[in-house]
PDB file of C-alpha atoms and ligand atoms in Angstrom:
ATOM      1  CA  MET A   1      12.004  -6.922   9.036  1.00 90.00           C
ATOM      2  CA  THR A   2       9.262  -7.635  11.687  1.00 96.00           C
ATOM      3  CA  LYS A   3       6.389  -5.620  11.492  1.00 98.00           C
ATOM      4  CA  THR A   4       3.400  -5.098  14.240  1.00 98.00           C
ATOM      5  CA  TRP A   5       0.364  -4.571  13.199  1.00 98.00           C
ATOM      6  CA  MET A   6      -2.612  -3.192  15.089  1.00 98.00           C
ATOM      7  CA  VAL A   7      -6.029  -3.706  13.640  1.00 99.00           C
ATOM      8  CA  THR A   8      -9.589  -2.682  15.185  1.00 98.00           C
ATOM      9  CA  GLY A   9     -12.833  -4.726  15.234  1.00 98.00           C
ATOM     10  CA  THR A  10     -11.225  -8.055  14.204  1.00 98.00           C
ATOM     11  CA  SER A  11     -14.137 -10.045  15.721  1.00 97.00           C
ATOM     12  CA  SER A  12     -15.530 -10.236  12.373  1.00 96.00           C
ATOM     13  CA  GLY A  13     -15.550  -9.189   8.655  1.00 96.00           C
ATOM     14  CA  PHE A  14     -12.663  -7.257   7.314  1.00 98.00           C
ATOM     15  CA  GLY A  15     -10.959  -6.848  10.545  1.00 98.00           C
ATOM     16  CA  LYS A  16     -11.288 -10.768  11.019  1.00 98.00           C
ATOM     17  CA  GLU A  17      -9.858 -11.319   7.865  1.00 98.00           C
ATOM     18  CA  LEU A  18      -7.049  -9.030   8.014  1.00 98.00           C
ATOM     19  CA  ALA A  19      -6.072 -10.458  11.554  1.00 98.00           C
ATOM     20  CA  LEU A  20      -6.160 -14.110   9.873  1.00 98.00           C
ATOM     21  CA  GLN A  21      -3.888 -13.337   7.019  1.00 98.00           C
ATOM     22  CA  LEU A  22      -1.277 -11.306   9.155  1.00 98.00           C
ATOM     23  CA  ALA A  23      -1.397 -13.949  11.986  1.00 98.00           C
ATOM     24  CA  GLN A  24      -0.366 -16.404   9.757  1.00 98.00           C
ATOM     25  CA  LYS A  25       2.554 -14.486   8.243  1.00 98.00           C
ATOM     26  CA  ASP A  26       6.081 -14.752   9.209  1.00 97.00           C
ATOM     27  CA  ASP A  27       7.324 -11.198   9.331  1.00 97.00           C
ATOM     28  CA  VAL A  28       4.082  -9.565  11.397  1.00 98.00           C
ATOM     29  CA  GLN A  29       3.600  -9.087  15.475  1.00 98.00           C
ATOM     30  CA  LEU A  30      -0.305  -8.543  15.620  1.00 98.00           C
ATOM     31  CA  ILE A  31      -2.236  -6.586  17.913  1.00 98.00           C
ATOM     32  CA  ALA A  32      -5.773  -7.329  17.201  1.00 98.00           C
ATOM     33  CA  THR A  33      -8.677  -5.962  19.348  1.00 98.00           C
ATOM     34  CA  ALA A  34     -12.734  -6.727  19.946  1.00 98.00           C
ATOM     35  CA  ARG A  35     -14.856  -5.721  22.294  1.00 97.00           C
ATOM     36  CA  LYS A  36     -15.489  -9.283  23.394  1.00 97.00           C
ATOM     37  CA  LYS A  37     -12.361 -11.480  24.234  1.00 96.00           C
ATOM     38  CA  SER A  38     -14.044 -14.972  23.205  1.00 98.00           C
ATOM     39  CA  ASP A  39     -14.659 -13.280  19.701  1.00 98.00           C
ATOM     40  CA  LEU A  40     -10.792 -13.452  19.206  1.00 98.00           C
ATOM     41  CA  ASP A  41     -10.689 -17.054  20.109  1.00 98.00           C
ATOM     42  CA  TYR A  42      -9.864 -18.163  16.233  1.00 98.00           C
ATOM     43  CA  LEU A  43      -6.561 -16.517  16.461  1.00 98.00           C
ATOM     44  CA  ASP A  44      -5.439 -19.097  19.246  1.00 98.00           C
ATOM     45  CA  GLN A  45      -4.420 -21.658  16.864  1.00 98.00           C
ATOM     46  CA  TYR A  46      -1.593 -19.233  15.251  1.00 98.00           C
ATOM     47  CA  ASN A  47      -0.629 -17.499  18.604  1.00 98.00           C
ATOM     48  CA  HIS A  48       3.011 -18.451  19.345  1.00 97.00           C
ATOM     49  CA  GLY A  49       3.762 -15.085  21.225  1.00 97.00           C
ATOM     50  CA  GLN A  50       3.173 -12.798  18.081  1.00 98.00           C
ATOM     51  CA  ILE A  51      -0.386 -12.304  18.807  1.00 98.00           C
ATOM     52  CA  LYS A  52      -1.669  -9.665  21.524  1.00 98.00           C
ATOM     53  CA  LYS A  53      -5.175  -9.646  22.033  1.00 98.00           C
ATOM     54  CA  VAL A  54      -6.543  -6.235  23.373  1.00 98.00           C
ATOM     55  CA  LEU A  55     -10.173  -5.520  24.393  1.00 98.00           C
ATOM     56  CA  VAL A  56     -11.353  -1.833  23.352  1.00 98.00           C
ATOM     57  CA  ASP A  57     -14.852  -0.388  22.389  1.00 98.00           C
ATOM     58  CA  VAL A  58     -13.632   2.733  20.192  1.00 98.00           C
ATOM     59  CA  SER A  59     -16.374   5.082  21.278  1.00 98.00           C
ATOM     60  CA  LYS A  60     -14.763   5.154  24.877  1.00 98.00           C
ATOM     61  CA  PRO A  61     -11.854   7.389  24.880  1.00 97.00           C
ATOM     62  CA  GLU A  62     -10.752   5.739  28.276  1.00 98.00           C
ATOM     63  CA  GLU A  63     -10.715   2.349  26.842  1.00 98.00           C
ATOM     64  CA  ILE A  64      -8.894   3.440  23.925  1.00 98.00           C
ATOM     65  CA  LYS A  65      -5.815   5.432  26.318  1.00 98.00           C
ATOM     66  CA  SER A  66      -5.601   1.856  28.342  1.00 98.00           C
ATOM     67  CA  ALA A  67      -5.549   0.391  25.029  1.00 98.00           C
ATOM     68  CA  ALA A  68      -2.798   2.187  23.801  1.00 98.00           C
ATOM     69  CA  ARG A  69      -0.849   1.495  26.844  1.00 98.00           C
ATOM     70  CA  GLU A  70      -1.186  -2.371  26.811  1.00 98.00           C
ATOM     71  CA  ALA A  71      -0.071  -2.598  22.943  1.00 98.00           C
ATOM     72  CA  LEU A  72       2.301  -0.298  23.181  1.00 98.00           C
ATOM     73  CA  ALA A  73       3.588  -2.411  26.031  1.00 98.00           C
ATOM     74  CA  PHE A  74       3.581  -5.730  23.871  1.00 98.00           C
ATOM     75  CA  SER A  75       5.379  -3.798  21.424  1.00 98.00           C
ATOM     76  CA  LYS A  76       7.878  -0.455  21.559  1.00 96.00           C
ATOM     77  CA  GLN A  77       6.825   0.121  17.788  1.00 98.00           C
ATOM     78  CA  ILE A  78       3.600  -0.061  15.967  1.00 98.00           C
ATOM     79  CA  ASP A  79       3.982   0.095  11.953  1.00 98.00           C
ATOM     80  CA  VAL A  80       1.040  -0.278  10.708  1.00 98.00           C
ATOM     81  CA  LEU A  81      -2.243   0.832  12.488  1.00 98.00           C
ATOM     82  CA  VAL A  82      -5.468  -0.158  10.753  1.00 99.00           C
ATOM     83  CA  ASN A  83      -8.700   1.837  11.570  1.00 98.00           C
ATOM     84  CA  ASN A  84     -11.353  -1.075  10.579  1.00 98.00           C
ATOM     85  CA  ALA A  85     -14.177  -0.606  13.275  1.00 98.00           C
ATOM     86  CA  GLY A  86     -16.713   0.582  12.369  1.00 97.00           C
ATOM     87  CA  LEU A  87     -20.999   0.374  11.982  1.00 96.00           C
ATOM     88  CA  GLY A  88     -23.741   1.229   9.761  1.00 95.00           C
ATOM     89  CA  TYR A  89     -26.823   3.131   9.249  1.00 96.00           C
ATOM     90  CA  PHE A  90     -30.328   2.840   6.923  1.00 95.00           C
ATOM     91  CA  SER A  91     -32.624   5.185   6.719  1.00 97.00           C
ATOM     92  CA  THR A  92     -33.878   8.567   4.857  1.00 98.00           C
ATOM     93  CA  ILE A  93     -32.212  11.691   6.573  1.00 98.00           C
ATOM     94  CA  GLU A  94     -35.627  12.986   7.336  1.00 98.00           C
ATOM     95  CA  GLU A  95     -36.580   9.848   9.242  1.00 98.00           C
ATOM     96  CA  SER A  96     -33.242   8.935  10.705  1.00 98.00           C
ATOM     97  CA  ASP A  97     -33.006   8.801  14.526  1.00 97.00           C
ATOM     98  CA  MET A  98     -30.230  11.479  15.751  1.00 97.00           C
ATOM     99  CA  ALA A  99     -29.187   9.540  18.791  1.00 97.00           C
ATOM    100  CA  ALA A 100     -28.322   6.102  16.441  1.00 96.00           C
ATOM    101  CA  VAL A 101     -26.758   8.678  13.866  1.00 97.00           C
ATOM    102  CA  ARG A 102     -24.638  10.224  16.690  1.00 98.00           C
ATOM    103  CA  TYR A 103     -23.312   6.719  17.890  1.00 97.00           C
ATOM    104  CA  MET A 104     -22.578   6.232  14.622  1.00 97.00           C
ATOM    105  CA  PHE A 105     -20.256   9.042  14.242  1.00 98.00           C
ATOM    106  CA  GLU A 106     -18.930   8.317  17.213  1.00 98.00           C
ATOM    107  CA  VAL A 107     -17.575   4.910  16.364  1.00 97.00           C
ATOM    108  CA  ASN A 108     -16.905   5.544  12.770  1.00 98.00           C
ATOM    109  CA  VAL A 109     -15.470   9.287  13.199  1.00 98.00           C
ATOM    110  CA  PHE A 110     -13.996   9.841  16.585  1.00 98.00           C
ATOM    111  CA  GLY A 111     -13.582   6.589  17.735  1.00 98.00           C
ATOM    112  CA  LEU A 112     -10.857   6.103  14.573  1.00 98.00           C
ATOM    113  CA  ALA A 113      -9.795   9.684  15.457  1.00 98.00           C
ATOM    114  CA  GLU A 114      -9.117   9.129  19.055  1.00 98.00           C
ATOM    115  CA  VAL A 115      -6.976   5.534  17.974  1.00 98.00           C
ATOM    116  CA  THR A 116      -5.089   7.697  16.138  1.00 98.00           C
ATOM    117  CA  LYS A 117      -4.374  10.272  18.475  1.00 98.00           C
ATOM    118  CA  ALA A 118      -3.510   7.784  20.818  1.00 98.00           C
ATOM    119  CA  PHE A 119      -0.614   6.740  18.393  1.00 98.00           C
ATOM    120  CA  LEU A 120       0.303   9.162  16.803  1.00 98.00           C
ATOM    121  CA  PRO A 121       3.057  10.105  19.058  1.00 98.00           C
ATOM    122  CA  GLN A 122       5.031   6.479  18.572  1.00 98.00           C
ATOM    123  CA  PHE A 123       4.354   7.157  14.849  1.00 98.00           C
ATOM    124  CA  ARG A 124       6.215  10.666  15.033  1.00 98.00           C
ATOM    125  CA  GLN A 125       8.704   9.131  17.074  1.00 98.00           C
ATOM    126  CA  HIS A 126       9.461   6.589  14.561  1.00 98.00           C
ATOM    127  CA  LYS A 127       9.059   8.494  11.457  1.00 98.00           C
ATOM    128  CA  SER A 128       8.156   5.810   9.817  1.00 98.00           C
ATOM    129  CA  GLY A 129       4.520   3.543   9.416  1.00 98.00           C
ATOM    130  CA  THR A 130       1.291   3.573   7.900  1.00 98.00           C
ATOM    131  CA  ILE A 131      -2.400   4.759   9.205  1.00 99.00           C
ATOM    132  CA  VAL A 132      -4.745   2.909   7.186  1.00 99.00           C
ATOM    133  CA  ASN A 133      -8.609   4.189   7.619  1.00 99.00           C
ATOM    134  CA  ILE A 134     -11.306   1.823   6.055  1.00 98.00           C
ATOM    135  CA  SER A 135     -13.339   4.592   4.504  1.00 98.00           C
ATOM    136  CA  SER A 136     -16.186   3.154   1.796  1.00 98.00           C
ATOM    137  CA  ALA A 137     -17.016   3.558  -1.633  1.00 98.00           C
ATOM    138  CA  LEU A 138     -20.293   5.599  -0.153  1.00 98.00           C
ATOM    139  CA  ALA A 139     -17.327   8.217   0.871  1.00 98.00           C
ATOM    140  CA  LEU A 140     -16.911   8.356  -3.006  1.00 98.00           C
ATOM    141  CA  THR A 141     -20.193   8.460  -4.062  1.00 98.00           C
ATOM    142  CA  THR A 142     -24.043   8.661  -2.409  1.00 98.00           C
ATOM    143  CA  LEU A 143     -27.047   6.243  -2.477  1.00 96.00           C
ATOM    144  CA  PRO A 144     -30.221   7.033  -0.781  1.00 97.00           C
ATOM    145  CA  THR A 145     -30.947   5.736   2.551  1.00 97.00           C
ATOM    146  CA  MET A 146     -27.169   5.571   3.570  1.00 96.00           C
ATOM    147  CA  GLY A 147     -26.376   9.320   3.674  1.00 98.00           C
ATOM    148  CA  PHE A 148     -25.693   9.550   7.458  1.00 98.00           C
ATOM    149  CA  TYR A 149     -23.515   6.635   6.965  1.00 97.00           C
ATOM    150  CA  SER A 150     -21.610   8.638   3.758  1.00 98.00           C
ATOM    151  CA  ALA A 151     -21.133  11.586   6.194  1.00 98.00           C
ATOM    152  CA  THR A 152     -19.455   9.271   8.344  1.00 98.00           C
ATOM    153  CA  LYS A 153     -17.222   8.114   5.748  1.00 98.00           C
ATOM    154  CA  TYR A 154     -17.011  11.490   4.091  1.00 98.00           C
ATOM    155  CA  ALA A 155     -15.500  12.644   7.073  1.00 99.00           C
ATOM    156  CA  VAL A 156     -13.126   9.975   7.341  1.00 99.00           C
ATOM    157  CA  GLU A 157     -11.943  11.118   4.128  1.00 98.00           C
ATOM    158  CA  GLY A 158     -11.441  14.996   4.571  1.00 98.00           C
ATOM    159  CA  TYR A 159      -9.783  13.663   7.910  1.00 99.00           C
ATOM    160  CA  SER A 160      -7.261  11.174   6.035  1.00 99.00           C
ATOM    161  CA  ASP A 161      -6.405  13.905   3.256  1.00 98.00           C
ATOM    162  CA  THR A 162      -5.570  16.551   5.666  1.00 99.00           C
ATOM    163  CA  LEU A 163      -3.416  14.057   8.331  1.00 99.00           C
ATOM    164  CA  ARG A 164      -1.517  12.587   5.297  1.00 98.00           C
ATOM    165  CA  LYS A 165      -0.342  15.903   4.197  1.00 98.00           C
ATOM    166  CA  GLU A 166       0.807  16.954   8.015  1.00 98.00           C
ATOM    167  CA  LEU A 167       2.571  13.201   8.432  1.00 98.00           C
ATOM    168  CA  ALA A 168       3.959  13.159   5.058  1.00 98.00           C
ATOM    169  CA  PRO A 169       7.200  15.247   5.864  1.00 98.00           C
ATOM    170  CA  LEU A 170       7.496  13.162   8.760  1.00 98.00           C
ATOM    171  CA  GLY A 171       7.931  10.161   6.813  1.00 98.00           C
ATOM    172  CA  ILE A 172       4.408   8.772   7.916  1.00 98.00           C
ATOM    173  CA  LYS A 173       1.883   7.196   5.734  1.00 98.00           C
ATOM    174  CA  VAL A 174      -1.897   7.181   5.474  1.00 98.00           C
ATOM    175  CA  LEU A 175      -4.102   5.501   3.368  1.00 99.00           C
ATOM    176  CA  ALA A 176      -8.116   5.634   2.863  1.00 98.00           C
ATOM    177  CA  VAL A 177      -9.435   2.097   2.025  1.00 98.00           C
ATOM    178  CA  GLU A 178     -13.124   2.552   0.239  1.00 98.00           C
ATOM    179  CA  PRO A 179     -14.364  -0.723   0.056  1.00 98.00           C
ATOM    180  CA  SER A 180     -17.761  -2.010  -2.224  1.00 96.00           C
ATOM    181  CA  GLY A 181     -20.275  -3.802  -0.843  1.00 93.00           C
ATOM    182  CA  ALA A 182     -18.902  -6.844   0.713  1.00 94.00           C
ATOM    183  CA  ARG A 183     -20.212 -10.071   2.770  1.00 93.00           C
ATOM    184  CA  THR A 184     -19.908  -9.316   6.244  1.00 92.00           C
ATOM    185  CA  ASN A 185     -21.883  -8.603   9.405  1.00 87.00           C
ATOM    186  CA  TRP A 186     -21.594  -4.890   8.295  1.00 83.00           C
ATOM    187  CA  SER A 187     -25.365  -4.368   7.247  1.00 74.00           C
ATOM    188  CA  GLY A 188     -26.468  -7.209   9.666  1.00 74.00           C
ATOM    189  CA  ALA A 189     -25.632  -6.922  13.662  1.00 76.00           C
ATOM    190  CA  SER A 190     -23.521  -3.624  13.140  1.00 76.00           C
ATOM    191  CA  SER A 191     -26.051  -1.712  11.628  1.00 84.00           C
ATOM    192  CA  GLN A 192     -29.541  -0.085  12.658  1.00 91.00           C
ATOM    193  CA  LYS A 193     -32.191   0.292  10.142  1.00 91.00           C
ATOM    194  CA  GLN A 194     -35.369   2.599   9.903  1.00 93.00           C
ATOM    195  CA  VAL A 195     -37.795   1.773   7.168  1.00 95.00           C
ATOM    196  CA  PRO A 196     -39.383   4.650   5.691  1.00 96.00           C
ATOM    197  CA  GLN A 197     -42.774   5.710   7.102  1.00 96.00           C
ATOM    198  CA  ILE A 198     -43.153   8.785   5.491  1.00 98.00           C
ATOM    199  CA  ALA A 199     -45.268   8.007   1.944  1.00 98.00           C
ATOM    200  CA  ASP A 200     -43.313  10.215  -0.469  1.00 98.00           C
ATOM    201  CA  TYR A 201     -40.168   8.003   0.799  1.00 98.00           C
ATOM    202  CA  ALA A 202     -42.146   4.851   0.266  1.00 97.00           C
ATOM    203  CA  GLY A 203     -39.966   3.757  -2.849  1.00 96.00           C
ATOM    204  CA  TYR A 204     -37.049   3.541  -0.369  1.00 96.00           C
ATOM    205  CA  GLN A 205     -38.867   0.935   1.714  1.00 95.00           C
ATOM    206  CA  GLN A 206     -37.500  -2.105  -0.434  1.00 93.00           C
ATOM    207  CA  MET A 207     -33.947  -0.783  -0.540  1.00 92.00           C
ATOM    208  CA  VAL A 208     -33.541  -0.811   3.304  1.00 93.00           C
ATOM    209  CA  GLU A 209     -36.133  -3.773   4.151  1.00 90.00           C
ATOM    210  CA  THR A 210     -33.638  -6.105   2.111  1.00 88.00           C
ATOM    211  CA  MET A 211     -30.043  -4.466   2.764  1.00 82.00           C
ATOM    212  CA  ASP A 212     -29.091  -7.424   4.746  1.00 78.00           C
ATOM    213  CA  GLU A 213     -29.613  -9.471   1.954  1.00 74.00           C
ATOM    214  CA  GLY A 214     -28.160  -7.328  -0.661  1.00 66.00           C
ATOM    215  CA  VAL A 215     -25.038  -7.157   1.386  1.00 70.00           C
ATOM    216  CA  THR A 216     -25.046 -11.167   1.697  1.00 76.00           C
ATOM    217  CA  LYS A 217     -25.202 -11.237  -1.939  1.00 85.00           C
ATOM    218  CA  SER A 218     -22.241  -8.397  -2.984  1.00 89.00           C
ATOM    219  CA  PRO A 219     -19.513  -9.202  -4.999  1.00 92.00           C
ATOM    220  CA  GLY A 220     -16.928  -8.403  -2.431  1.00 96.00           C
ATOM    221  CA  ASP A 221     -15.009 -10.924  -0.808  1.00 97.00           C
ATOM    222  CA  PRO A 222     -13.176  -9.986   2.546  1.00 97.00           C
ATOM    223  CA  LYS A 223     -10.610 -12.006   1.875  1.00 98.00           C
ATOM    224  CA  LEU A 224      -9.577 -10.498  -1.317  1.00 98.00           C
ATOM    225  CA  ILE A 225     -10.184  -7.170   0.334  1.00 98.00           C
ATOM    226  CA  ALA A 226      -8.008  -8.063   3.135  1.00 98.00           C
ATOM    227  CA  LYS A 227      -5.135  -9.060   1.011  1.00 98.00           C
ATOM    228  CA  ALA A 228      -5.310  -5.889  -1.297  1.00 98.00           C
ATOM    229  CA  ILE A 229      -5.061  -3.599   2.086  1.00 98.00           C
ATOM    230  CA  ILE A 230      -2.066  -5.877   3.095  1.00 98.00           C
ATOM    231  CA  ASP A 231      -0.503  -5.913  -0.315  1.00 98.00           C
ATOM    232  CA  ALA A 232      -1.254  -1.752  -0.714  1.00 98.00           C
ATOM    233  CA  VAL A 233       0.771  -1.424   2.711  1.00 98.00           C
ATOM    234  CA  GLU A 234       3.434  -3.642   1.654  1.00 98.00           C
ATOM    235  CA  SER A 235       4.012  -1.932  -1.242  1.00 97.00           C
ATOM    236  CA  PRO A 236       6.740   0.536  -1.376  1.00 95.00           C
ATOM    237  CA  ASP A 237       4.379   2.732  -3.202  1.00 96.00           C
ATOM    238  CA  THR A 238       1.206   2.803  -0.772  1.00 98.00           C
ATOM    239  CA  PRO A 239      -1.540   4.629  -2.732  1.00 98.00           C
ATOM    240  CA  ALA A 240      -3.406   7.398  -0.521  1.00 98.00           C
ATOM    241  CA  HIS A 241      -6.587   6.106  -1.613  1.00 98.00           C
ATOM    242  CA  LEU A 242      -7.785   2.122  -2.429  1.00 98.00           C
ATOM    243  CA  PRO A 243     -11.056   1.840  -4.021  1.00 98.00           C
ATOM    244  CA  LEU A 244     -11.594  -1.743  -4.083  1.00 98.00           C
ATOM    245  CA  GLY A 245     -14.773  -3.278  -6.353  1.00 98.00           C
ATOM    246  CA  GLU A 246     -16.605  -2.449  -8.940  1.00 97.00           C
ATOM    247  CA  PHE A 247     -19.246   0.193  -7.344  1.00 97.00           C
ATOM    248  CA  ALA A 248     -15.963   2.080  -5.566  1.00 98.00           C
ATOM    249  CA  TYR A 249     -14.382   2.313  -9.084  1.00 98.00           C
ATOM    250  CA  ASN A 250     -17.235   2.729 -11.466  1.00 98.00           C
ATOM    251  CA  GLY A 251     -19.271   4.526  -9.019  1.00 98.00           C
ATOM    252  CA  GLY A 252     -17.042   6.889  -7.599  1.00 97.00           C
ATOM    253  CA  LEU A 253     -14.943   7.555 -10.980  1.00 98.00           C
ATOM    254  CA  GLU A 254     -18.734   8.716 -12.577  1.00 98.00           C
ATOM    255  CA  ASN A 255     -19.576  10.806  -9.302  1.00 98.00           C
ATOM    256  CA  LEU A 256     -16.086  12.481  -8.986  1.00 97.00           C
ATOM    257  CA  GLN A 257     -16.025  13.093 -12.989  1.00 98.00           C
ATOM    258  CA  GLY A 258     -19.684  14.694 -12.661  1.00 98.00           C
ATOM    259  CA  LEU A 259     -18.146  16.924  -9.824  1.00 98.00           C
ATOM    260  CA  VAL A 260     -15.534  18.075 -11.861  1.00 98.00           C
ATOM    261  CA  LYS A 261     -17.684  18.568 -14.862  1.00 98.00           C
ATOM    262  CA  GLU A 262     -20.096  20.471 -12.675  1.00 98.00           C
ATOM    263  CA  ILE A 263     -16.940  23.156 -10.911  1.00 98.00           C
ATOM    264  CA  GLU A 264     -15.527  23.523 -14.465  1.00 98.00           C
ATOM    265  CA  SER A 265     -19.066  24.695 -15.711  1.00 98.00           C
ATOM    266  CA  HIS A 266     -19.195  27.267 -12.910  1.00 97.00           C
ATOM    267  CA  LYS A 267     -15.799  28.467 -13.864  1.00 97.00           C
ATOM    268  CA  ASP A 268     -16.596  32.295 -14.440  1.00 97.00           C
ATOM    269  CA  ILE A 269     -19.031  32.603 -10.880  1.00 98.00           C
ATOM    270  CA  SER A 270     -16.422  30.679  -8.796  1.00 98.00           C
ATOM    271  CA  LEU A 271     -13.654  33.140 -10.073  1.00 98.00           C
ATOM    272  CA  SER A 272     -15.483  36.174  -9.793  1.00 98.00           C
ATOM    273  CA  THR A 273     -16.348  36.119  -6.056  1.00 98.00           C
ATOM    274  CA  ASP A 274     -12.262  37.359  -5.143  1.00 97.00           C
ATOM    275  CA  ASP A 275     -11.860  40.707  -5.177  1.00 94.00           C
TER     276      ASP A 275
HETATM  277  N1  NAP B 301     -19.210  -4.621   4.179  1.00 66.03           N
HETATM  278  C1  NAP B 301     -19.044  -3.620   3.619  1.00 66.03           C
HETATM  279  O1  NAP B 301     -19.772  -3.767   2.521  1.00 66.03           O
HETATM  280  C2  NAP B 301     -18.464  -2.430   3.743  1.00 66.03           C
HETATM  281  C3  NAP B 301     -18.127  -1.540   2.642  1.00 66.03           C
HETATM  282  C4  NAP B 301     -17.451  -0.474   2.650  1.00 66.03           C
HETATM  283  C5  NAP B 301     -16.804  -0.309   3.932  1.00 66.03           C
HETATM  284  N2  NAP B 301     -16.762  -1.188   5.228  1.00 66.03           N
HETATM  285  C6  NAP B 301     -16.388  -0.617   6.478  1.00 66.03           C
HETATM  286  O2  NAP B 301     -15.615  -1.519   7.090  1.00 66.03           O
HETATM  287  C7  NAP B 301     -15.402  -1.515   8.202  1.00 66.03           C
HETATM  288  C8  NAP B 301     -15.786  -2.889   8.807  1.00 66.03           C
HETATM  289  O3  NAP B 301     -16.739  -3.713   8.605  1.00 66.03           O
HETATM  290  P1  NAP B 301     -16.998  -4.800   8.154  1.00 66.03           P
HETATM  291  O4  NAP B 301     -18.132  -4.653   7.005  1.00 66.03           O
HETATM  292  O5  NAP B 301     -16.111  -5.920   8.157  1.00 66.03           O
HETATM  293  O6  NAP B 301     -18.450  -5.367   9.114  1.00 66.03           O
HETATM  294  P2  NAP B 301     -18.215  -5.697  10.280  1.00 66.03           P
HETATM  295  O7  NAP B 301     -18.054  -7.510  10.394  1.00 66.03           O
HETATM  296  O8  NAP B 301     -19.775  -5.863  10.888  1.00 66.03           O
HETATM  297  O9  NAP B 301     -17.303  -6.026  11.473  1.00 66.03           O
HETATM  298  C9  NAP B 301     -17.352  -4.276  12.051  1.00 66.03           C
HETATM  299  C10 NAP B 301     -16.495  -4.324  13.309  1.00 66.03           C
HETATM  300  O10 NAP B 301     -16.380  -3.404  13.984  1.00 66.03           O
HETATM  301  C11 NAP B 301     -16.495  -3.652  15.168  1.00 66.03           C
HETATM  302  N3  NAP B 301     -17.015  -2.602  16.039  1.00 66.03           N
HETATM  303  C12 NAP B 301     -18.529  -1.956  15.935  1.00 66.03           C
HETATM  304  N4  NAP B 301     -18.371  -0.915  16.966  1.00 66.03           N
HETATM  305  C13 NAP B 301     -17.665  -0.899  17.737  1.00 66.03           C
HETATM  306  C14 NAP B 301     -16.757  -0.149  18.503  1.00 66.03           C
HETATM  307  N5  NAP B 301     -18.154   0.537  19.127  1.00 66.03           N
HETATM  308  N6  NAP B 301     -15.835  -0.425  19.398  1.00 66.03           N
HETATM  309  C15 NAP B 301     -15.071  -1.067  18.715  1.00 66.03           C
HETATM  310  N7  NAP B 301     -15.349  -2.310  17.623  1.00 66.03           N
HETATM  311  C16 NAP B 301     -16.721  -2.068  17.291  1.00 66.03           C
HETATM  312  C17 NAP B 301     -17.371  -4.432  15.345  1.00 66.03           C
HETATM  313  O11 NAP B 301     -17.314  -5.445  16.938  1.00 66.03           O
HETATM  314  P3  NAP B 301     -18.417  -6.034  17.555  1.00 66.03           P
HETATM  315  O12 NAP B 301     -18.589  -7.283  16.609  1.00 66.03           O
HETATM  316  O13 NAP B 301     -18.271  -6.361  18.980  1.00 66.03           O
HETATM  317  O14 NAP B 301     -19.519  -5.644  17.205  1.00 66.03           O
HETATM  318  C18 NAP B 301     -16.700  -5.500  14.705  1.00 66.03           C
HETATM  319  O15 NAP B 301     -15.599  -5.925  14.771  1.00 66.03           O
HETATM  320  C19 NAP B 301     -16.000  -0.738   8.754  1.00 66.03           C
HETATM  321  O16 NAP B 301     -15.418   0.591   9.008  1.00 66.03           O
HETATM  322  C20 NAP B 301     -17.155  -0.515   8.210  1.00 66.03           C
HETATM  323  O17 NAP B 301     -18.049   0.865   7.816  1.00 66.03           O
HETATM  324  C21 NAP B 301     -17.747  -1.923   4.944  1.00 66.03           C
END
């Protein structure tokens, strides 16, 4: 049976790979979004009427509303919504430019939430479907100079975990994907950087300066990541979380096991505060 997928941020990276793979499937209708129409020209060669291009900046709630109207006019039922659009910001916490941080939250958290909200009524109406939120390995563990980025993705995790509980009785699934570093534009054009100026943080200078290079050389392959996401959605046992890559798996496990150990070590204090 044909399923309709809607993917945000399909101009590059994971979103573009998802769109490319979905565009070539016989049983998929695709709604691909971007901020610039020409960024979606690459889809033309696959389009035989099953692809709809929609322009939306996810930091603009009015654009999201009209994008949702356009999407639902193309297909009455959206089966899979992939909230992929996002950006990074690299700086120590103390030196972060709060205007840039707020904008990142607008896109990575509130944009994702507004897009989801625009489609929840139709998911509830059909009592089926999957919402995929692209989170990050940096929502399972943390690294210096990526604190506010992690904060946006930890927010996506808390949001997704709650939404999953609210929607499970209605037959709607929520999948949070936690990719490790992958070769996309994320650390380049999609991000801002602030090289540490405070001498106490000099040890992190190189980390921020070489961020682009680091991600270009990341082991994460967007093609394999897109395939893993599609496979997880199509599986009858769609997981709640999909950590992808060695850093997400090992780094995530190490951090979460440390957290469990720490919580257990304070058990007496924790249980002493209820009267
Ligand atoms: N690459 C990694 O290492 C990595 C790891 C874990 C998680 N992620 C997450 O994966 C997702 C996709 O990123 P990517 O790695 O594929 O990077 P990317 O190649 O830079 O793609 C980011 C996409 O988000 C779009 N976008 C940014 N701001 C937007 C806005 N205000 N409205 C609409 N679209 C917007 C971009 O569109 P424009 O071209 O118009 O800017 C682009 O299509 C993000 O949520 C990112 O945080 C990435």
